[in-house]
Amino acid sequence: MAPFGLFYLVFLIGPTIYMIVASFFNTSMVHTDLGSFAGFANYAEMLTRPDFWSAMWHTLQFTIYTTPPLVILAFIFAVLTNRIRRGQWFFRLAFFLPFILPSATISLIWVFVFTPATGLWAYLQHLLGMTPGNGILANPNTAMIGIAIATVWWTLGFNFVLYLAGLQDIPRELYEAAAVDGASNWSQIRYITIPLLSRTTTLVILLQIIASLKIFDQVYLMTSGGPGISTQVALGLITGTAFTDNRVGAASAASVLLFILIVAVAVIRQLFDRAAARREA
């Protein structure tokens, strides 16, 4: 385990400690040292900056848009695929294949889809008798929805595979016994599948929320935070503060605040798991 431990220490633990330390200093990209001590001034600045709260809201907005469909659709498609006796490999490949594509490829595909007048979305609008506008990504009210649609299509396969693995661990005898007793397909899903997949569901929800809170690639490549700052997310603000404004200390403070939010989500999930375990006991 030593090689992995060294890699983990150098590239994750080390930068995390440096981030926390730098958040208390006026660290800059143009200086080699930490700079002058700032105390909690960087945190106070971020907590009073309107663009910071705007970026946090856009991050939360993206999380709200993507988490429910990525959990519900993954569960539905996994249940349907699990009932197929032959050719399951095709559906596993079809759903998981987009997930292995790099974010740059996904962004280019969906920028083309949403291109005004010539994109596939505009073509669909023509077929439906609708008048194409300036495009989903060009409208501040719909740009985040367009990014969310691209993300759902891209990452659905990961949750799908997790659910499918959980379903295949459920003994088929339970379904056969329920069918003999006259239980409908919906009753089997409600009273067997959903309860036995509760731990998988909590894991999927946790991983999805954390991944959504760390959104950056799609936004940067598809809209660059625009139009205006309508899709500026937390990591986009942090990146701009650190590498455009050269204010590593302030960016580190914003990173720590986002880190605290992610840890809080993980802790809440752990508390729910312990409460569920006590109820089962």
PDB file of N, CA, C and O in Angstrom, residues 35-73:
ATOM      1  N   GLY A  35       2.832  34.839   2.083  1.00  0.00           N
ATOM      2  CA  GLY A  35       2.391  36.223   2.156  1.00  0.00           C
ATOM      3  C   GLY A  35       2.075  36.631   3.583  1.00  0.00           C
ATOM      4  O   GLY A  35       2.326  35.890   4.547  1.00  0.00           O
ATOM      5  N   SER A  36       1.495  37.794   3.731  1.00  0.00           N
ATOM      6  CA  SER A  36       1.194  38.308   5.069  1.00  0.00           C
ATOM      7  C   SER A  36      -0.006  37.580   5.670  1.00  0.00           C
ATOM      8  O   SER A  36      -0.881  37.094   4.961  1.00  0.00           O
ATOM      9  N   PHE A  37      -0.009  37.548   7.008  1.00  0.00           N
ATOM     10  CA  PHE A  37      -1.088  36.868   7.716  1.00  0.00           C
ATOM     11  C   PHE A  37      -2.373  37.687   7.624  1.00  0.00           C
ATOM     12  O   PHE A  37      -2.379  38.892   7.868  1.00  0.00           O
ATOM     13  N   ALA A  38      -3.471  37.005   7.272  1.00  0.00           N
ATOM     14  CA  ALA A  38      -4.754  37.696   7.092  1.00  0.00           C
ATOM     15  C   ALA A  38      -5.800  37.271   8.105  1.00  0.00           C
ATOM     16  O   ALA A  38      -6.859  37.903   8.198  1.00  0.00           O
ATOM     17  N   GLY A  39      -5.526  36.216   8.847  1.00  0.00           N
ATOM     18  CA  GLY A  39      -6.520  35.737   9.799  1.00  0.00           C
ATOM     19  C   GLY A  39      -7.771  35.249   9.082  1.00  0.00           C
ATOM     20  O   GLY A  39      -7.698  34.500   8.099  1.00  0.00           O
ATOM     21  N   PHE A  40      -8.924  35.705   9.566  1.00  0.00           N
ATOM     22  CA  PHE A  40     -10.193  35.301   8.964  1.00  0.00           C
ATOM     23  C   PHE A  40     -10.698  36.326   7.947  1.00  0.00           C
ATOM     24  O   PHE A  40     -11.866  36.278   7.557  1.00  0.00           O
ATOM     25  N   ALA A  41      -9.818  37.222   7.506  1.00  0.00           N
ATOM     26  CA  ALA A  41     -10.245  38.265   6.575  1.00  0.00           C
ATOM     27  C   ALA A  41     -10.707  37.683   5.244  1.00  0.00           C
ATOM     28  O   ALA A  41     -11.679  38.173   4.654  1.00  0.00           O
ATOM     29  N   ASN A  42     -10.025  36.638   4.759  1.00  0.00           N
ATOM     30  CA  ASN A  42     -10.430  36.027   3.495  1.00  0.00           C
ATOM     31  C   ASN A  42     -11.808  35.390   3.610  1.00  0.00           C
ATOM     32  O   ASN A  42     -12.633  35.478   2.687  1.00  0.00           O
ATOM     33  N   TYR A  43     -12.071  34.755   4.748  1.00  0.00           N
ATOM     34  CA  TYR A  43     -13.393  34.150   4.961  1.00  0.00           C
ATOM     35  C   TYR A  43     -14.462  35.234   5.048  1.00  0.00           C
ATOM     36  O   TYR A  43     -15.557  35.088   4.485  1.00  0.00           O
ATOM     37  N   ALA A  44     -14.162  36.299   5.775  1.00  0.00           N
ATOM     38  CA  ALA A  44     -15.129  37.396   5.910  1.00  0.00           C
ATOM     39  C   ALA A  44     -15.428  38.015   4.551  1.00  0.00           C
ATOM     40  O   ALA A  44     -16.583  38.368   4.241  1.00  0.00           O
ATOM     41  N   GLU A  45     -14.388  38.157   3.725  1.00  0.00           N
ATOM     42  CA  GLU A  45     -14.595  38.725   2.393  1.00  0.00           C
ATOM     43  C   GLU A  45     -15.500  37.839   1.558  1.00  0.00           C
ATOM     44  O   GLU A  45     -16.451  38.324   0.914  1.00  0.00           O
ATOM     45  N   MET A  46     -15.227  36.540   1.549  1.00  0.00           N
ATOM     46  CA  MET A  46     -16.041  35.636   0.747  1.00  0.00           C
ATOM     47  C   MET A  46     -17.486  35.591   1.222  1.00  0.00           C
ATOM     48  O   MET A  46     -18.421  35.569   0.417  1.00  0.00           O
ATOM     49  N   LEU A  47     -17.674  35.594   2.529  1.00  0.00           N
ATOM     50  CA  LEU A  47     -19.028  35.511   3.070  1.00  0.00           C
ATOM     51  C   LEU A  47     -19.830  36.792   2.847  1.00  0.00           C
ATOM     52  O   LEU A  47     -21.055  36.794   3.027  1.00  0.00           O
ATOM     53  N   THR A  48     -19.156  37.859   2.474  1.00  0.00           N
ATOM     54  CA  THR A  48     -19.854  39.126   2.212  1.00  0.00           C
ATOM     55  C   THR A  48     -19.870  39.491   0.731  1.00  0.00           C
ATOM     56  O   THR A  48     -20.417  40.536   0.363  1.00  0.00           O
ATOM     57  N   ARG A  49     -19.279  38.658  -0.124  1.00  0.00           N
ATOM     58  CA  ARG A  49     -19.264  38.923  -1.557  1.00  0.00           C
ATOM     59  C   ARG A  49     -20.537  38.394  -2.209  1.00  0.00           C
ATOM     60  O   ARG A  49     -20.851  37.196  -2.093  1.00  0.00           O
ATOM     61  N   PRO A  50     -21.298  39.237  -2.907  1.00  0.00           N
ATOM     62  CA  PRO A  50     -22.528  38.754  -3.573  1.00  0.00           C
ATOM     63  C   PRO A  50     -22.253  37.676  -4.618  1.00  0.00           C
ATOM     64  O   PRO A  50     -23.057  36.752  -4.778  1.00  0.00           O
ATOM     65  N   ASP A  51     -21.111  37.790  -5.337  1.00  0.00           N
ATOM     66  CA  ASP A  51     -20.843  36.803  -6.369  1.00  0.00           C
ATOM     67  C   ASP A  51     -20.525  35.429  -5.778  1.00  0.00           C
ATOM     68  O   ASP A  51     -20.757  34.397  -6.417  1.00  0.00           O
ATOM     69  N   PHE A  52     -19.992  35.397  -4.534  1.00  0.00           N
ATOM     70  CA  PHE A  52     -19.754  34.105  -3.887  1.00  0.00           C
ATOM     71  C   PHE A  52     -21.079  33.396  -3.595  1.00  0.00           C
ATOM     72  O   PHE A  52     -21.248  32.216  -3.885  1.00  0.00           O
ATOM     73  N   TRP A  53     -22.029  34.134  -3.015  1.00  0.00           N
ATOM     74  CA  TRP A  53     -23.322  33.533  -2.723  1.00  0.00           C
ATOM     75  C   TRP A  53     -24.076  33.206  -3.997  1.00  0.00           C
ATOM     76  O   TRP A  53     -24.832  32.209  -4.046  1.00  0.00           O
ATOM     77  N   SER A  54     -23.888  34.009  -5.043  1.00  0.00           N
ATOM     78  CA  SER A  54     -24.505  33.697  -6.325  1.00  0.00           C
ATOM     79  C   SER A  54     -23.940  32.389  -6.883  1.00  0.00           C
ATOM     80  O   SER A  54     -24.691  31.535  -7.392  1.00  0.00           O
ATOM     81  N   ALA A  55     -22.620  32.215  -6.792  1.00  0.00           N
ATOM     82  CA  ALA A  55     -22.000  30.984  -7.272  1.00  0.00           C
ATOM     83  C   ALA A  55     -22.459  29.777  -6.452  1.00  0.00           C
ATOM     84  O   ALA A  55     -22.698  28.694  -7.004  1.00  0.00           O
ATOM     85  N   MET A  56     -22.590  29.953  -5.138  1.00  0.00           N
ATOM     86  CA  MET A  56     -23.061  28.860  -4.294  1.00  0.00           C
ATOM     87  C   MET A  56     -24.508  28.500  -4.647  1.00  0.00           C
ATOM     88  O   MET A  56     -24.878  27.316  -4.659  1.00  0.00           O
ATOM     89  N   TRP A  57     -25.341  29.508  -4.935  1.00  0.00           N
ATOM     90  CA  TRP A  57     -26.718  29.229  -5.318  1.00  0.00           C
ATOM     91  C   TRP A  57     -26.771  28.496  -6.648  1.00  0.00           C
ATOM     92  O   TRP A  57     -27.557  27.551  -6.816  1.00  0.00           O
ATOM     93  N   HIS A  58     -25.949  28.893  -7.607  1.00  0.00           N
ATOM     94  CA  HIS A  58     -25.932  28.202  -8.894  1.00  0.00           C
ATOM     95  C   HIS A  58     -25.460  26.758  -8.728  1.00  0.00           C
ATOM     96  O   HIS A  58     -25.960  25.856  -9.422  1.00  0.00           O
ATOM     97  N   THR A  59     -24.507  26.537  -7.824  1.00  0.00           N
ATOM     98  CA  THR A  59     -24.061  25.170  -7.546  1.00  0.00           C
ATOM     99  C   THR A  59     -25.199  24.351  -6.956  1.00  0.00           C
ATOM    100  O   THR A  59     -25.429  23.195  -7.345  1.00  0.00           O
ATOM    101  N   LEU A  60     -25.913  24.935  -5.990  1.00  0.00           N
ATOM    102  CA  LEU A  60     -27.063  24.256  -5.398  1.00  0.00           C
ATOM    103  C   LEU A  60     -28.161  24.038  -6.426  1.00  0.00           C
ATOM    104  O   LEU A  60     -28.814  22.981  -6.451  1.00  0.00           O
ATOM    105  N   GLN A  61     -28.363  25.017  -7.289  1.00  0.00           N
ATOM    106  CA  GLN A  61     -29.366  24.904  -8.344  1.00  0.00           C
ATOM    107  C   GLN A  61     -29.045  23.730  -9.263  1.00  0.00           C
ATOM    108  O   GLN A  61     -29.935  22.935  -9.611  1.00  0.00           O
ATOM    109  N   PHE A  62     -27.791  23.616  -9.659  1.00  0.00           N
ATOM    110  CA  PHE A  62     -27.374  22.495 -10.502  1.00  0.00           C
ATOM    111  C   PHE A  62     -27.591  21.171  -9.777  1.00  0.00           C
ATOM    112  O   PHE A  62     -28.031  20.183 -10.387  1.00  0.00           O
ATOM    113  N   THR A  63     -27.289  21.127  -8.476  1.00  0.00           N
ATOM    114  CA  THR A  63     -27.484  19.908  -7.686  1.00  0.00           C
ATOM    115  C   THR A  63     -28.955  19.513  -7.655  1.00  0.00           C
ATOM    116  O   THR A  63     -29.295  18.324  -7.776  1.00  0.00           O
ATOM    117  N   ILE A  64     -29.833  20.497  -7.491  1.00  0.00           N
ATOM    118  CA  ILE A  64     -31.272  20.223  -7.466  1.00  0.00           C
ATOM    119  C   ILE A  64     -31.749  19.714  -8.823  1.00  0.00           C
ATOM    120  O   ILE A  64     -32.592  18.814  -8.915  1.00  0.00           O
ATOM    121  N   TYR A  65     -31.217  20.272  -9.892  1.00  0.00           N
ATOM    122  CA  TYR A  65     -31.631  19.865 -11.235  1.00  0.00           C
ATOM    123  C   TYR A  65     -31.182  18.441 -11.581  1.00  0.00           C
ATOM    124  O   TYR A  65     -31.891  17.732 -12.305  1.00  0.00           O
ATOM    125  N   THR A  66     -30.011  18.035 -11.107  1.00  0.00           N
ATOM    126  CA  THR A  66     -29.417  16.782 -11.573  1.00  0.00           C
ATOM    127  C   THR A  66     -29.626  15.595 -10.639  1.00  0.00           C
ATOM    128  O   THR A  66     -29.771  14.467 -11.113  1.00  0.00           O
ATOM    129  N   THR A  67     -29.653  15.810  -9.332  1.00  0.00           N
ATOM    130  CA  THR A  67     -29.697  14.680  -8.403  1.00  0.00           C
ATOM    131  C   THR A  67     -30.968  13.847  -8.525  1.00  0.00           C
ATOM    132  O   THR A  67     -30.884  12.613  -8.669  1.00  0.00           O
ATOM    133  N   PRO A  68     -32.178  14.441  -8.482  1.00  0.00           N
ATOM    134  CA  PRO A  68     -33.391  13.598  -8.591  1.00  0.00           C
ATOM    135  C   PRO A  68     -33.447  12.760  -9.874  1.00  0.00           C
ATOM    136  O   PRO A  68     -33.684  11.538  -9.799  1.00  0.00           O
ATOM    137  N   PRO A  69     -33.248  13.343 -11.076  1.00  0.00           N
ATOM    138  CA  PRO A  69     -33.326  12.494 -12.272  1.00  0.00           C
ATOM    139  C   PRO A  69     -32.223  11.449 -12.339  1.00  0.00           C
ATOM    140  O   PRO A  69     -32.460  10.330 -12.816  1.00  0.00           O
ATOM    141  N   LEU A  70     -31.023  11.782 -11.855  1.00  0.00           N
ATOM    142  CA  LEU A  70     -29.939  10.810 -11.913  1.00  0.00           C
ATOM    143  C   LEU A  70     -30.153   9.651 -10.951  1.00  0.00           C
ATOM    144  O   LEU A  70     -29.625   8.556 -11.180  1.00  0.00           O
ATOM    145  N   VAL A  71     -30.915   9.852  -9.903  1.00  0.00           N
ATOM    146  CA  VAL A  71     -31.238   8.764  -8.980  1.00  0.00           C
ATOM    147  C   VAL A  71     -32.456   7.989  -9.477  1.00  0.00           C
ATOM    148  O   VAL A  71     -32.430   6.759  -9.565  1.00  0.00           O
ATOM    149  N   ILE A  72     -33.514   8.695  -9.835  1.00  0.00           N
ATOM    150  CA  ILE A  72     -34.769   8.035 -10.219  1.00  0.00           C
ATOM    151  C   ILE A  72     -34.625   7.302 -11.552  1.00  0.00           C
ATOM    152  O   ILE A  72     -35.012   6.124 -11.679  1.00  0.00           O
ATOM    153  N   LEU A  73     -34.059   7.969 -12.562  1.00  0.00           N
ATOM    154  CA  LEU A  73     -33.916   7.326 -13.872  1.00  0.00           C
ATOM    155  C   LEU A  73     -32.960   6.146 -13.816  1.00  0.00           C
ATOM    156  O   LEU A  73     -33.207   5.113 -14.452  1.00  0.00           O
TER     157      LEU A  73
END
